[in-house]
């Protein structure tokens, strides 16, 4: 294992270095797989009552473990030289309301984001959705990024589901761990792609007037 060569906050509990590295790896996977573009999207992990979340407006390729921001479940900031993602209220609301989740991934992946503009549940339920036990993917009403309305609506719609579409915005995927939350984000993007193929087949090409 590589020795820690970064200046981590002194108040970081033991074990958080590994968690910071895991969070960084997950965030960089989002960019590499084009589930987000540029500096958009965000990832967090909950360790007990502490949440580590990616910082706002730092390119994923330049992000380091020391850039991850740690906050309490109430949003009190413990450590981090940058502000947290502006979707922090969304992450904290889901952790507080849905304690079975310990990792969240927010993407703007294209097919899921496109479906979020329809304001409809994502259909059909695919084999992959069932295999990963994701549940029904509903769409929260459009609300501003970082708002308490968005946070409350998303947490509401995750009572029976590990994913929710944020209206006219993107996707929030959840799981017990980061790798599983990434899988949920990938599966829902795939599900949305299948949904669009079926819909375009049914609707057909635009008619000329
Ligand atoms: Zn977003």
GROMACS .gro file of N, CA and C and ligand atoms in nm, residues 41-42 87 106-108 145 169, ligand 1:
model
   25
   41UNK      N    1  -2.177   1.679  -1.167
   41UNK     CA    2  -2.197   1.554  -1.093
   41UNK      C    3  -2.122   1.558  -0.960
   42UNK      N    4  -2.150   1.461  -0.875
   42UNK     CA    5  -2.082   1.455  -0.746
   42UNK      C    6  -2.104   1.318  -0.683
   87UNK      N    7  -2.462   2.018  -0.428
   87UNK     CA    8  -2.572   1.925  -0.404
   87UNK      C    9  -2.560   1.857  -0.267
  106UNK      N   10  -2.424   1.113  -0.814
  106UNK     CA   11  -2.513   1.200  -0.893
  106UNK      C   12  -2.449   1.223  -1.029
  107UNK      N   13  -2.522   1.183  -1.135
  107UNK     CA   14  -2.468   1.196  -1.271
  107UNK      C   15  -2.562   1.281  -1.357
  108UNK      N   16  -2.508   1.321  -1.472
  108UNK     CA   17  -2.588   1.384  -1.578
  108UNK      C   18  -2.578   1.296  -1.702
  145UNK      N   19  -3.091   2.333  -0.841
  145UNK     CA   20  -2.980   2.258  -0.783
  145UNK      C   21  -2.949   2.310  -0.644
  169UNK      N   22  -3.282   1.744  -1.506
  169UNK     CA   23  -3.150   1.762  -1.445
  169UNK      C   24  -3.059   1.640  -1.459
  210LIG    ZN1   25  -2.644   1.791  -1.120
   0.00000   0.00000   0.00000
